[in-house]
XYZ file of N, CA and C in Angstrom:
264
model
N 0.840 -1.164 0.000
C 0.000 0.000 0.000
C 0.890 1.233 0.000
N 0.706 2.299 -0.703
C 1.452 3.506 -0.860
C 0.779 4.390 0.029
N 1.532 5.166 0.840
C 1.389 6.654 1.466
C 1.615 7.543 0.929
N 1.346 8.501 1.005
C 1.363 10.307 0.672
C 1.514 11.037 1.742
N 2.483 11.882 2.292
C 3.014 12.247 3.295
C 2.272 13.704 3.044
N 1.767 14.476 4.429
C 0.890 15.425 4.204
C 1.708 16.345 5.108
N 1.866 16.034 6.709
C 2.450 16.390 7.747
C 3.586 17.120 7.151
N 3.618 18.291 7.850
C 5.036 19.022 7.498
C 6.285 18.757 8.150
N 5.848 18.217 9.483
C 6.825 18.191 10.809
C 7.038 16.252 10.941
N 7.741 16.585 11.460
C 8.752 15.305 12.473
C 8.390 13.393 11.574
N 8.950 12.782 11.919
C 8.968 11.523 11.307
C 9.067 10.869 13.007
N 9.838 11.355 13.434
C 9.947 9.937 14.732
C 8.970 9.666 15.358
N 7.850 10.432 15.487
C 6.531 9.521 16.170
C 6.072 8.735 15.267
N 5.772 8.952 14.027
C 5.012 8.151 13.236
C 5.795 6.544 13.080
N 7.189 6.843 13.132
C 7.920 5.886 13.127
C 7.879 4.582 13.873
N 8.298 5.313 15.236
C 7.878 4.352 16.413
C 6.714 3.855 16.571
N 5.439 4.226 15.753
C 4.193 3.911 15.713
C 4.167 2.723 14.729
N 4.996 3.229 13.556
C 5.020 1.902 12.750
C 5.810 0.993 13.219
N 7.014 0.433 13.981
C 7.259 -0.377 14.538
C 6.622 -1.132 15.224
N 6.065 -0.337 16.290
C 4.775 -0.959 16.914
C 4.117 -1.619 16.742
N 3.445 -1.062 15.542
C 2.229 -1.997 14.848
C 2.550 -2.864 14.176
N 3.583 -3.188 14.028
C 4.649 -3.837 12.354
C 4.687 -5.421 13.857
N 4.891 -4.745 14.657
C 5.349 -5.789 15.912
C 4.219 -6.921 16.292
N 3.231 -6.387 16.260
C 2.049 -7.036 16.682
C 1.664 -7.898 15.772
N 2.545 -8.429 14.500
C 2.005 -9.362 13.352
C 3.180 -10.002 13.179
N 2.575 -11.496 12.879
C 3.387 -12.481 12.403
C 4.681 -12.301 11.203
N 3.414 -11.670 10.170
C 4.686 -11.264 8.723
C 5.355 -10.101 9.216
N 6.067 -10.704 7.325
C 7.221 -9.707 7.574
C 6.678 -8.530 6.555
N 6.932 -7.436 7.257
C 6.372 -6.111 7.174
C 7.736 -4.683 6.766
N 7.687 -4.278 5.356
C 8.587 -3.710 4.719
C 8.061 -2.285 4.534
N 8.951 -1.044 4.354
C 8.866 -0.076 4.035
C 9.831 0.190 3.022
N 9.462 0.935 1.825
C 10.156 1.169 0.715
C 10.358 2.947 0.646
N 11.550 3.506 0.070
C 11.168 4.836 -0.032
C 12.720 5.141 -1.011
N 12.440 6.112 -2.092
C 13.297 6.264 -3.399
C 13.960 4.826 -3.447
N 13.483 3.747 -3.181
C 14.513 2.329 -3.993
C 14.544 2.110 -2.948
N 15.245 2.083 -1.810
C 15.684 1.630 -0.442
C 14.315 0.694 0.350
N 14.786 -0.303 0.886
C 13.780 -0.854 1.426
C 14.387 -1.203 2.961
N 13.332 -1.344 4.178
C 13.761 -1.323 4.893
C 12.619 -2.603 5.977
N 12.913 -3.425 6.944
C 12.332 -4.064 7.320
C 11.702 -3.303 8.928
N 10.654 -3.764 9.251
C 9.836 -3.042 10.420
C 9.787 -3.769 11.450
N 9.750 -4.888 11.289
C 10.007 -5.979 12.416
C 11.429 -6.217 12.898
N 12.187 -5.351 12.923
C 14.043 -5.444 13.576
C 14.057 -4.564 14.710
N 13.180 -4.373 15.496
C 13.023 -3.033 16.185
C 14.100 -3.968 17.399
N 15.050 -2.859 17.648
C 15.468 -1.494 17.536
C 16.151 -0.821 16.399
N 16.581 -1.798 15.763
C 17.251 -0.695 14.886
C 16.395 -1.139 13.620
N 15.177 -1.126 13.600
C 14.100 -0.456 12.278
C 13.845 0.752 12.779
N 14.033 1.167 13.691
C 13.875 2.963 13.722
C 14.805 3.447 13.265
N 16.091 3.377 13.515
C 16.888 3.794 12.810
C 16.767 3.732 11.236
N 16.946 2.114 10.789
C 16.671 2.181 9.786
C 15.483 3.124 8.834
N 14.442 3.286 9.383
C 13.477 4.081 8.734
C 14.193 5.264 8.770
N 14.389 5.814 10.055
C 15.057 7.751 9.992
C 16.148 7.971 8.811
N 16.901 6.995 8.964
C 17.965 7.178 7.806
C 17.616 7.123 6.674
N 15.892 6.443 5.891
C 15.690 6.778 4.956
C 15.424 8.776 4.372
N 15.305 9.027 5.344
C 15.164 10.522 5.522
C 13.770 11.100 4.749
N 12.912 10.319 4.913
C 11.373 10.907 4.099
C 10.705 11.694 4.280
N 11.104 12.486 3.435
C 10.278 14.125 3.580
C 8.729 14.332 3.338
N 8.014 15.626 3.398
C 7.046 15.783 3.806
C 6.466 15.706 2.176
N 5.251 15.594 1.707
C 5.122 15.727 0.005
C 5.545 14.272 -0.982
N 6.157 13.248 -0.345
C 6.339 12.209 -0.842
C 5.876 11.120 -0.792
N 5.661 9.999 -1.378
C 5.484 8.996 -1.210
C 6.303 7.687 -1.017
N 5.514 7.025 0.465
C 6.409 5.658 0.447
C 5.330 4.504 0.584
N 5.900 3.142 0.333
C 5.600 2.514 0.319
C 5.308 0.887 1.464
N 4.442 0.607 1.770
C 4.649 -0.691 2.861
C 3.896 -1.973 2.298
N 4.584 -2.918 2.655
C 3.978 -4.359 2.135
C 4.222 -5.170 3.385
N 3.103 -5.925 3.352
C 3.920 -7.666 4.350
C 3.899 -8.886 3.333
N 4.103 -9.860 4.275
C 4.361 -11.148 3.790
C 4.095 -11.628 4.718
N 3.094 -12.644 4.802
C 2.839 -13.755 5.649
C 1.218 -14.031 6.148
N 1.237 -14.704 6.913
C -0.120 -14.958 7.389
C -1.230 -14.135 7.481
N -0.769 -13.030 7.868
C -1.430 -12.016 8.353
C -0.927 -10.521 8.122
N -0.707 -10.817 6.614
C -0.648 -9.650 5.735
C -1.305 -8.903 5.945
N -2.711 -9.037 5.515
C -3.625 -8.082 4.886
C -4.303 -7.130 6.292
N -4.091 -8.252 7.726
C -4.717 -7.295 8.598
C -3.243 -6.826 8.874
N -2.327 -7.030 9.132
C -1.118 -5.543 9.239
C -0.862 -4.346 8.205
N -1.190 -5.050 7.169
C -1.801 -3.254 6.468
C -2.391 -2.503 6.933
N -4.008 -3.447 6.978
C -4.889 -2.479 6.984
C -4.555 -1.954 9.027
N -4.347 -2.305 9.430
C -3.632 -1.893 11.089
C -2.677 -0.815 11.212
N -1.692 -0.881 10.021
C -0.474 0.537 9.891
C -1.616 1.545 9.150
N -2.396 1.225 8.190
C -2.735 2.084 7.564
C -3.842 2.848 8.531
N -4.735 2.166 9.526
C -5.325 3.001 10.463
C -4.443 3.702 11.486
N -3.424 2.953 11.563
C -3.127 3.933 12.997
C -1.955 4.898 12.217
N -1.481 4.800 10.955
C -1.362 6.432 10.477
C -1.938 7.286 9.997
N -3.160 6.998 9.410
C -4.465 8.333 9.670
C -4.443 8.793 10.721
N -5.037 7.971 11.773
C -5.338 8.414 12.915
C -4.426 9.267 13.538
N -2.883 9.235 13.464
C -2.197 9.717 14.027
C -0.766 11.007 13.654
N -1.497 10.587 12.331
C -0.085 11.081 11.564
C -0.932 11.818 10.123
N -0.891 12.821 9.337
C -1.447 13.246 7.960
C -0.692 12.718 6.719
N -1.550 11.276 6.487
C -1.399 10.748 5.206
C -2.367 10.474 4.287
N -2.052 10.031 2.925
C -3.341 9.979 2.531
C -3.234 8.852 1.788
């Protein structure tokens, strides 16, 4: 599923939010952004990894899983970054 980054400000809450949620599921749960891909389930250092993609405000990235329980860890990141974060 692709994002559209709306928010002008900060990445590290949304971040740690996607770890979070990336955590609570079996698959494996990826973020993509200009080519670079990065895994969400390595936490602690998938935060890092995400910050260092450096994704600015106006862009788009990308998240996929793999596994059992794909389709509800999408749709799970994709609610709790509406809810919390301006994407579209």
């Amino acid at each position: 599923m692709r994002f559209n980054i709306i928010a002008v400000t900060g990445f590290a809450r949304p971040t740690c939010l996607l770890i979070n949620t990336a955590s609570l599921f079996q698959s494996s749960i990826h973020l993509e952004y200009k080519g670079r891909s990065v895994s969400l389930k390595n936490s602690p250092t998938s935060i890092m990894d995400v910050m260092s993609l450096e994704i600015k405000p106006g862009t788009t990235f990308k998240i996929w899983a793999d596994g059992v329980d794909e389709h509800q860890a999408i749709k799970s990141i994709e609610k709790a970054l509406i809810e919390t974060w301006r994407i579209s």
